[in-house]
Amino acid sequence: MAAPPPELIDDVTAEIFLRLPPDEPEHLFRTSLVCKTWFRIVTDPDFLRRYRAFHRAPPLLGYLQRRQVMEGDPDPRLVPTTAVPLTSNPSFRRALDCRHGRVLAHVYDDDGYLLVWDPVTGDKQRVPDSEIDWLIYTAGVFCAVSGCDHLDCHGGPFRVVFLATDDHNGLIKAQVYSSETGAWSAPVSLPESCLPPRSGDHYRLPYVLPKRVALIGDDIYFMLRRGNAIIKYDLGQNCLSLINPPSCDAYYYITLVEMEDGALGFAYTRAWKLHLWSRKVNPEGAAEWVRSRVIELEGMIPVAHPDDEAVVVGSAEGLGIIFLVTNAGLFSFELKSGRVRKVDEPEVYYSILPYMSFYTPGT
């Protein structure tokens, strides 16, 4: 019987390699070292495109985090969750976001500036500080390439959106930086009449919560301390608007998430249950909150003390992962499978910034 042609063997081998898990990148690297043929297969640009498309969402390679103002800044470094050798951490004071293969951080020195860093390639780009006279703020970084699938966002133009409570007048403001123009847009404000009422809240100003923003399409969502109100920044229209949160008993640990269908989600925990709400458009064309799921967590998430509770501190879009904290550590919870993994030891966690990217030979 004649041996199959080499190109057929290569095709079958490539199909096997496609199924190597992206959240364990070392497997693909070890495969590339076996022989020249396998190296050629796994470093071929066409194979790498197919590999990313096959797995659909970039894997979690590490995380950074933010804390509340009174809790102080955590150790300013990217904590790896795999064995891949990411580039060394640059010097910065505060991590703000991770998205589309980039990390956004704030550097405090004589000038003060923002830093956009690619941990896979080591590329660093300096962004001048926002012109907003901020009291408390959050920010997001995202790819600016039209039509990009965000599976291989290394290099290329990006944007930074800066969202803050103005220290001078207490208004909620937004400003956008473009790497293509090298400049910030003019700041826009949410009219004071649009702010939620204080309703007995002892916080005089509408503080922006220092949490990771949610990006859905061209809309960026973040939260206020007052009434758990959600603010939407429409990038295309360059305007801010208020969204009332779901009518629920959520109070402190809340995370805005991207749902599987691309809708805005609202996640919180209470009494060992994970509550998920989704913002849907009803038949009349109006957006409304719909309770999506309630998941029992008791007995699934490890604790170090029987009186402890799990609280939600973040999510990883595209992976269906919610990050939860107990006094036993930081855990990831997969919504589809219910699988729980320990990510790190006990710490003061408030907002997890997941770093997700494909790490493949030839990157």
PDB file of N, CA, C and O in Angstrom, residues 229-280:
ATOM      1  N   ALA A 229     -25.662  53.449  39.643  1.00  0.00           N
ATOM      2  CA  ALA A 229     -26.059  53.896  38.306  1.00  0.00           C
ATOM      3  C   ALA A 229     -24.995  53.517  37.281  1.00  0.00           C
ATOM      4  O   ALA A 229     -23.793  53.460  37.567  1.00  0.00           O
ATOM      5  N   ILE A 230     -25.453  53.245  36.065  1.00  0.00           N
ATOM      6  CA  ILE A 230     -24.573  52.880  34.958  1.00  0.00           C
ATOM      7  C   ILE A 230     -24.537  54.052  33.976  1.00  0.00           C
ATOM      8  O   ILE A 230     -25.577  54.615  33.628  1.00  0.00           O
ATOM      9  N   ILE A 231     -23.343  54.410  33.555  1.00  0.00           N
ATOM     10  CA  ILE A 231     -23.179  55.474  32.571  1.00  0.00           C
ATOM     11  C   ILE A 231     -22.697  54.856  31.265  1.00  0.00           C
ATOM     12  O   ILE A 231     -21.762  54.052  31.245  1.00  0.00           O
ATOM     13  N   LYS A 232     -23.342  55.239  30.191  1.00  0.00           N
ATOM     14  CA  LYS A 232     -22.963  54.758  28.855  1.00  0.00           C
ATOM     15  C   LYS A 232     -22.287  55.892  28.084  1.00  0.00           C
ATOM     16  O   LYS A 232     -22.826  57.001  28.005  1.00  0.00           O
ATOM     17  N   TYR A 233     -21.103  55.587  27.565  1.00  0.00           N
ATOM     18  CA  TYR A 233     -20.449  56.535  26.674  1.00  0.00           C
ATOM     19  C   TYR A 233     -20.552  55.989  25.263  1.00  0.00           C
ATOM     20  O   TYR A 233     -20.022  54.911  24.960  1.00  0.00           O
ATOM     21  N   ASP A 234     -21.242  56.711  24.401  1.00  0.00           N
ATOM     22  CA  ASP A 234     -21.418  56.334  22.999  1.00  0.00           C
ATOM     23  C   ASP A 234     -20.272  56.941  22.209  1.00  0.00           C
ATOM     24  O   ASP A 234     -20.207  58.156  22.018  1.00  0.00           O
ATOM     25  N   LEU A 235     -19.359  56.082  21.763  1.00  0.00           N
ATOM     26  CA  LEU A 235     -18.177  56.565  21.065  1.00  0.00           C
ATOM     27  C   LEU A 235     -18.542  57.238  19.742  1.00  0.00           C
ATOM     28  O   LEU A 235     -17.979  58.273  19.382  1.00  0.00           O
ATOM     29  N   GLY A 236     -19.504  56.654  19.019  1.00  0.00           N
ATOM     30  CA  GLY A 236     -19.882  57.210  17.729  1.00  0.00           C
ATOM     31  C   GLY A 236     -20.537  58.574  17.843  1.00  0.00           C
ATOM     32  O   GLY A 236     -20.261  59.478  17.044  1.00  0.00           O
ATOM     33  N   GLN A 237     -21.387  58.754  18.857  1.00  0.00           N
ATOM     34  CA  GLN A 237     -22.093  60.017  19.046  1.00  0.00           C
ATOM     35  C   GLN A 237     -21.358  60.965  19.992  1.00  0.00           C
ATOM     36  O   GLN A 237     -21.753  62.117  20.136  1.00  0.00           O
ATOM     37  N   ASN A 238     -20.328  60.457  20.648  1.00  0.00           N
ATOM     38  CA  ASN A 238     -19.535  61.256  21.586  1.00  0.00           C
ATOM     39  C   ASN A 238     -20.429  61.903  22.650  1.00  0.00           C
ATOM     40  O   ASN A 238     -20.434  63.121  22.848  1.00  0.00           O
ATOM     41  N   CYS A 239     -21.192  61.045  23.353  1.00  0.00           N
ATOM     42  CA  CYS A 239     -22.089  61.570  24.378  1.00  0.00           C
ATOM     43  C   CYS A 239     -22.230  60.562  25.512  1.00  0.00           C
ATOM     44  O   CYS A 239     -21.982  59.367  25.346  1.00  0.00           O
ATOM     45  N   LEU A 240     -22.637  61.077  26.664  1.00  0.00           N
ATOM     46  CA  LEU A 240     -22.855  60.267  27.862  1.00  0.00           C
ATOM     47  C   LEU A 240     -24.342  60.218  28.181  1.00  0.00           C
ATOM     48  O   LEU A 240     -25.068  61.194  27.976  1.00  0.00           O
ATOM     49  N   SER A 241     -24.793  59.089  28.707  1.00  0.00           N
ATOM     50  CA  SER A 241     -26.189  58.965  29.119  1.00  0.00           C
ATOM     51  C   SER A 241     -26.274  58.026  30.318  1.00  0.00           C
ATOM     52  O   SER A 241     -25.377  57.220  30.569  1.00  0.00           O
ATOM     53  N   LEU A 242     -27.369  58.152  31.051  1.00  0.00           N
ATOM     54  CA  LEU A 242     -27.576  57.384  32.278  1.00  0.00           C
ATOM     55  C   LEU A 242     -28.442  56.162  31.998  1.00  0.00           C
ATOM     56  O   LEU A 242     -29.439  56.246  31.275  1.00  0.00           O
ATOM     57  N   ILE A 243     -28.069  55.020  32.595  1.00  0.00           N
ATOM     58  CA  ILE A 243     -28.886  53.807  32.561  1.00  0.00           C
ATOM     59  C   ILE A 243     -29.136  53.393  34.005  1.00  0.00           C
ATOM     60  O   ILE A 243     -28.186  53.205  34.778  1.00  0.00           O
ATOM     61  N   ASN A 244     -30.382  53.257  34.379  1.00  0.00           N
ATOM     62  CA  ASN A 244     -30.693  52.793  35.727  1.00  0.00           C
ATOM     63  C   ASN A 244     -30.356  51.310  35.842  1.00  0.00           C
ATOM     64  O   ASN A 244     -30.565  50.542  34.904  1.00  0.00           O
ATOM     65  N   PRO A 245     -29.853  50.879  36.997  1.00  0.00           N
ATOM     66  CA  PRO A 245     -29.525  49.463  37.169  1.00  0.00           C
ATOM     67  C   PRO A 245     -30.781  48.631  37.337  1.00  0.00           C
ATOM     68  O   PRO A 245     -31.883  49.186  37.483  1.00  0.00           O
ATOM     69  N   PRO A 246     -30.667  47.304  37.334  1.00  0.00           N
ATOM     70  CA  PRO A 246     -31.850  46.469  37.583  1.00  0.00           C
ATOM     71  C   PRO A 246     -32.425  46.746  38.971  1.00  0.00           C
ATOM     72  O   PRO A 246     -31.706  47.167  39.884  1.00  0.00           O
ATOM     73  N   SER A 247     -33.702  46.509  39.107  1.00  0.00           N
ATOM     74  CA  SER A 247     -34.345  46.658  40.415  1.00  0.00           C
ATOM     75  C   SER A 247     -34.061  45.400  41.229  1.00  0.00           C
ATOM     76  O   SER A 247     -34.792  44.408  41.162  1.00  0.00           O
ATOM     77  N   CYS A 248     -32.953  45.427  41.941  1.00  0.00           N
ATOM     78  CA  CYS A 248     -32.543  44.249  42.701  1.00  0.00           C
ATOM     79  C   CYS A 248     -31.855  44.724  43.976  1.00  0.00           C
ATOM     80  O   CYS A 248     -31.724  45.915  44.227  1.00  0.00           O
ATOM     81  N   ASP A 249     -31.413  43.781  44.782  1.00  0.00           N
ATOM     82  CA  ASP A 249     -30.827  44.116  46.071  1.00  0.00           C
ATOM     83  C   ASP A 249     -29.302  44.139  46.022  1.00  0.00           C
ATOM     84  O   ASP A 249     -28.642  43.994  47.040  1.00  0.00           O
ATOM     85  N   ALA A 250     -28.733  44.320  44.839  1.00  0.00           N
ATOM     86  CA  ALA A 250     -27.278  44.429  44.727  1.00  0.00           C
ATOM     87  C   ALA A 250     -26.823  45.720  45.387  1.00  0.00           C
ATOM     88  O   ALA A 250     -27.512  46.729  45.333  1.00  0.00           O
ATOM     89  N   TYR A 251     -25.642  45.675  45.986  1.00  0.00           N
ATOM     90  CA  TYR A 251     -25.185  46.890  46.643  1.00  0.00           C
ATOM     91  C   TYR A 251     -23.717  47.195  46.371  1.00  0.00           C
ATOM     92  O   TYR A 251     -23.385  48.274  45.911  1.00  0.00           O
ATOM     93  N   TYR A 252     -22.821  46.269  46.627  1.00  0.00           N
ATOM     94  CA  TYR A 252     -21.413  46.628  46.689  1.00  0.00           C
ATOM     95  C   TYR A 252     -20.588  45.989  45.574  1.00  0.00           C
ATOM     96  O   TYR A 252     -20.073  46.682  44.699  1.00  0.00           O
ATOM     97  N   TYR A 253     -20.470  44.686  45.593  1.00  0.00           N
ATOM     98  CA  TYR A 253     -19.645  43.995  44.604  1.00  0.00           C
ATOM     99  C   TYR A 253     -20.483  43.669  43.370  1.00  0.00           C
ATOM    100  O   TYR A 253     -21.255  42.712  43.359  1.00  0.00           O
ATOM    101  N   ILE A 254     -20.321  44.484  42.354  1.00  0.00           N
ATOM    102  CA  ILE A 254     -21.086  44.358  41.109  1.00  0.00           C
ATOM    103  C   ILE A 254     -20.108  44.423  39.953  1.00  0.00           C
ATOM    104  O   ILE A 254     -19.103  45.142  39.999  1.00  0.00           O
ATOM    105  N   THR A 255     -20.393  43.676  38.909  1.00  0.00           N
ATOM    106  CA  THR A 255     -19.552  43.708  37.715  1.00  0.00           C
ATOM    107  C   THR A 255     -20.434  43.824  36.477  1.00  0.00           C
ATOM    108  O   THR A 255     -21.426  43.092  36.347  1.00  0.00           O
ATOM    109  N   LEU A 256     -20.082  44.749  35.590  1.00  0.00           N
ATOM    110  CA  LEU A 256     -20.737  44.821  34.285  1.00  0.00           C
ATOM    111  C   LEU A 256     -20.052  43.831  33.362  1.00  0.00           C
ATOM    112  O   LEU A 256     -18.821  43.789  33.282  1.00  0.00           O
ATOM    113  N   VAL A 257     -20.825  43.037  32.652  1.00  0.00           N
ATOM    114  CA  VAL A 257     -20.267  41.975  31.814  1.00  0.00           C
ATOM    115  C   VAL A 257     -20.884  42.035  30.420  1.00  0.00           C
ATOM    116  O   VAL A 257     -21.964  42.600  30.217  1.00  0.00           O
ATOM    117  N   GLU A 258     -20.199  41.429  29.473  1.00  0.00           N
ATOM    118  CA  GLU A 258     -20.767  41.217  28.148  1.00  0.00           C
ATOM    119  C   GLU A 258     -21.376  39.826  28.122  1.00  0.00           C
ATOM    120  O   GLU A 258     -20.679  38.835  28.336  1.00  0.00           O
ATOM    121  N   MET A 259     -22.678  39.737  27.871  1.00  0.00           N
ATOM    122  CA  MET A 259     -23.358  38.445  27.845  1.00  0.00           C
ATOM    123  C   MET A 259     -23.007  37.691  26.563  1.00  0.00           C
ATOM    124  O   MET A 259     -22.450  38.253  25.616  1.00  0.00           O
ATOM    125  N   GLU A 260     -23.358  36.428  26.535  1.00  0.00           N
ATOM    126  CA  GLU A 260     -23.022  35.574  25.402  1.00  0.00           C
ATOM    127  C   GLU A 260     -23.625  36.082  24.101  1.00  0.00           C
ATOM    128  O   GLU A 260     -23.043  35.929  23.026  1.00  0.00           O
ATOM    129  N   ASP A 261     -24.793  36.731  24.180  1.00  0.00           N
ATOM    130  CA  ASP A 261     -25.451  37.254  22.984  1.00  0.00           C
ATOM    131  C   ASP A 261     -25.014  38.677  22.652  1.00  0.00           C
ATOM    132  O   ASP A 261     -25.569  39.310  21.753  1.00  0.00           O
ATOM    133  N   GLY A 262     -24.005  39.187  23.380  1.00  0.00           N
ATOM    134  CA  GLY A 262     -23.511  40.526  23.106  1.00  0.00           C
ATOM    135  C   GLY A 262     -24.241  41.626  23.846  1.00  0.00           C
ATOM    136  O   GLY A 262     -23.936  42.807  23.649  1.00  0.00           O
ATOM    137  N   ALA A 263     -25.184  41.279  24.697  1.00  0.00           N
ATOM    138  CA  ALA A 263     -25.927  42.284  25.460  1.00  0.00           C
ATOM    139  C   ALA A 263     -25.129  42.702  26.695  1.00  0.00           C
ATOM    140  O   ALA A 263     -24.212  42.003  27.135  1.00  0.00           O
ATOM    141  N   LEU A 264     -25.500  43.855  27.256  1.00  0.00           N
ATOM    142  CA  LEU A 264     -24.897  44.304  28.503  1.00  0.00           C
ATOM    143  C   LEU A 264     -25.448  43.464  29.647  1.00  0.00           C
ATOM    144  O   LEU A 264     -26.657  43.260  29.755  1.00  0.00           O
ATOM    145  N   GLY A 265     -24.559  42.989  30.505  1.00  0.00           N
ATOM    146  CA  GLY A 265     -24.969  42.189  31.650  1.00  0.00           C
ATOM    147  C   GLY A 265     -24.588  42.854  32.958  1.00  0.00           C
ATOM    148  O   GLY A 265     -23.688  43.697  33.019  1.00  0.00           O
ATOM    149  N   PHE A 266     -25.275  42.461  34.023  1.00  0.00           N
ATOM    150  CA  PHE A 266     -25.103  43.020  35.361  1.00  0.00           C
ATOM    151  C   PHE A 266     -25.010  41.830  36.304  1.00  0.00           C
ATOM    152  O   PHE A 266     -25.967  41.057  36.437  1.00  0.00           O
ATOM    153  N   ALA A 267     -23.851  41.641  36.932  1.00  0.00           N
ATOM    154  CA  ALA A 267     -23.626  40.447  37.759  1.00  0.00           C
ATOM    155  C   ALA A 267     -23.310  40.853  39.187  1.00  0.00           C
ATOM    156  O   ALA A 267     -22.538  41.791  39.427  1.00  0.00           O
ATOM    157  N   TYR A 268     -23.908  40.138  40.139  1.00  0.00           N
ATOM    158  CA  TYR A 268     -23.602  40.347  41.546  1.00  0.00           C
ATOM    159  C   TYR A 268     -23.896  39.067  42.321  1.00  0.00           C
ATOM    160  O   TYR A 268     -24.552  38.141  41.811  1.00  0.00           O
ATOM    161  N   THR A 269     -23.390  38.994  43.535  1.00  0.00           N
ATOM    162  CA  THR A 269     -23.651  37.831  44.381  1.00  0.00           C
ATOM    163  C   THR A 269     -24.369  38.275  45.647  1.00  0.00           C
ATOM    164  O   THR A 269     -24.150  39.371  46.169  1.00  0.00           O
ATOM    165  N   ARG A 270     -25.212  37.385  46.122  1.00  0.00           N
ATOM    166  CA  ARG A 270     -25.917  37.617  47.380  1.00  0.00           C
ATOM    167  C   ARG A 270     -26.362  36.271  47.938  1.00  0.00           C
ATOM    168  O   ARG A 270     -26.956  35.467  47.212  1.00  0.00           O
ATOM    169  N   ALA A 271     -26.043  36.029  49.211  1.00  0.00           N
ATOM    170  CA  ALA A 271     -26.459  34.801  49.895  1.00  0.00           C
ATOM    171  C   ALA A 271     -26.054  33.552  49.099  1.00  0.00           C
ATOM    172  O   ALA A 271     -26.853  32.649  48.903  1.00  0.00           O
ATOM    173  N   TRP A 272     -24.805  33.540  48.634  1.00  0.00           N
ATOM    174  CA  TRP A 272     -24.238  32.392  47.912  1.00  0.00           C
ATOM    175  C   TRP A 272     -24.957  32.087  46.598  1.00  0.00           C
ATOM    176  O   TRP A 272     -24.976  30.956  46.136  1.00  0.00           O
ATOM    177  N   LYS A 273     -25.527  33.112  46.001  1.00  0.00           N
ATOM    178  CA  LYS A 273     -26.125  32.962  44.676  1.00  0.00           C
ATOM    179  C   LYS A 273     -25.534  34.031  43.752  1.00  0.00           C
ATOM    180  O   LYS A 273     -25.396  35.194  44.134  1.00  0.00           O
ATOM    181  N   LEU A 274     -25.186  33.602  42.540  1.00  0.00           N
ATOM    182  CA  LEU A 274     -24.713  34.525  41.512  1.00  0.00           C
ATOM    183  C   LEU A 274     -25.912  34.936  40.670  1.00  0.00           C
ATOM    184  O   LEU A 274     -26.561  34.097  40.046  1.00  0.00           O
ATOM    185  N   HIS A 275     -26.207  36.232  40.649  1.00  0.00           N
ATOM    186  CA  HIS A 275     -27.350  36.765  39.905  1.00  0.00           C
ATOM    187  C   HIS A 275     -26.840  37.438  38.631  1.00  0.00           C
ATOM    188  O   HIS A 275     -25.942  38.279  38.686  1.00  0.00           O
ATOM    189  N   LEU A 276     -27.432  37.090  37.516  1.00  0.00           N
ATOM    190  CA  LEU A 276     -27.082  37.671  36.227  1.00  0.00           C
ATOM    191  C   LEU A 276     -28.320  38.301  35.599  1.00  0.00           C
ATOM    192  O   LEU A 276     -29.352  37.634  35.429  1.00  0.00           O
ATOM    193  N   TRP A 277     -28.207  39.594  35.269  1.00  0.00           N
ATOM    194  CA  TRP A 277     -29.257  40.308  34.556  1.00  0.00           C
ATOM    195  C   TRP A 277     -28.726  40.701  33.180  1.00  0.00           C
ATOM    196  O   TRP A 277     -27.538  40.947  33.005  1.00  0.00           O
ATOM    197  N   SER A 278     -29.638  40.770  32.222  1.00  0.00           N
ATOM    198  CA  SER A 278     -29.257  41.131  30.852  1.00  0.00           C
ATOM    199  C   SER A 278     -30.164  42.247  30.359  1.00  0.00           C
ATOM    200  O   SER A 278     -31.373  42.251  30.632  1.00  0.00           O
ATOM    201  N   ARG A 279     -29.574  43.190  29.644  1.00  0.00           N
ATOM    202  CA  ARG A 279     -30.361  44.324  29.125  1.00  0.00           C
ATOM    203  C   ARG A 279     -30.837  43.980  27.715  1.00  0.00           C
ATOM    204  O   ARG A 279     -30.039  43.875  26.770  1.00  0.00           O
ATOM    205  N   LYS A 280     -32.139  43.813  27.569  1.00  0.00           N
ATOM    206  CA  LYS A 280     -32.754  43.376  26.319  1.00  0.00           C
ATOM    207  C   LYS A 280     -33.659  44.466  25.746  1.00  0.00           C
ATOM    208  O   LYS A 280     -34.162  45.328  26.467  1.00  0.00           O
TER     209      LYS A 280
END
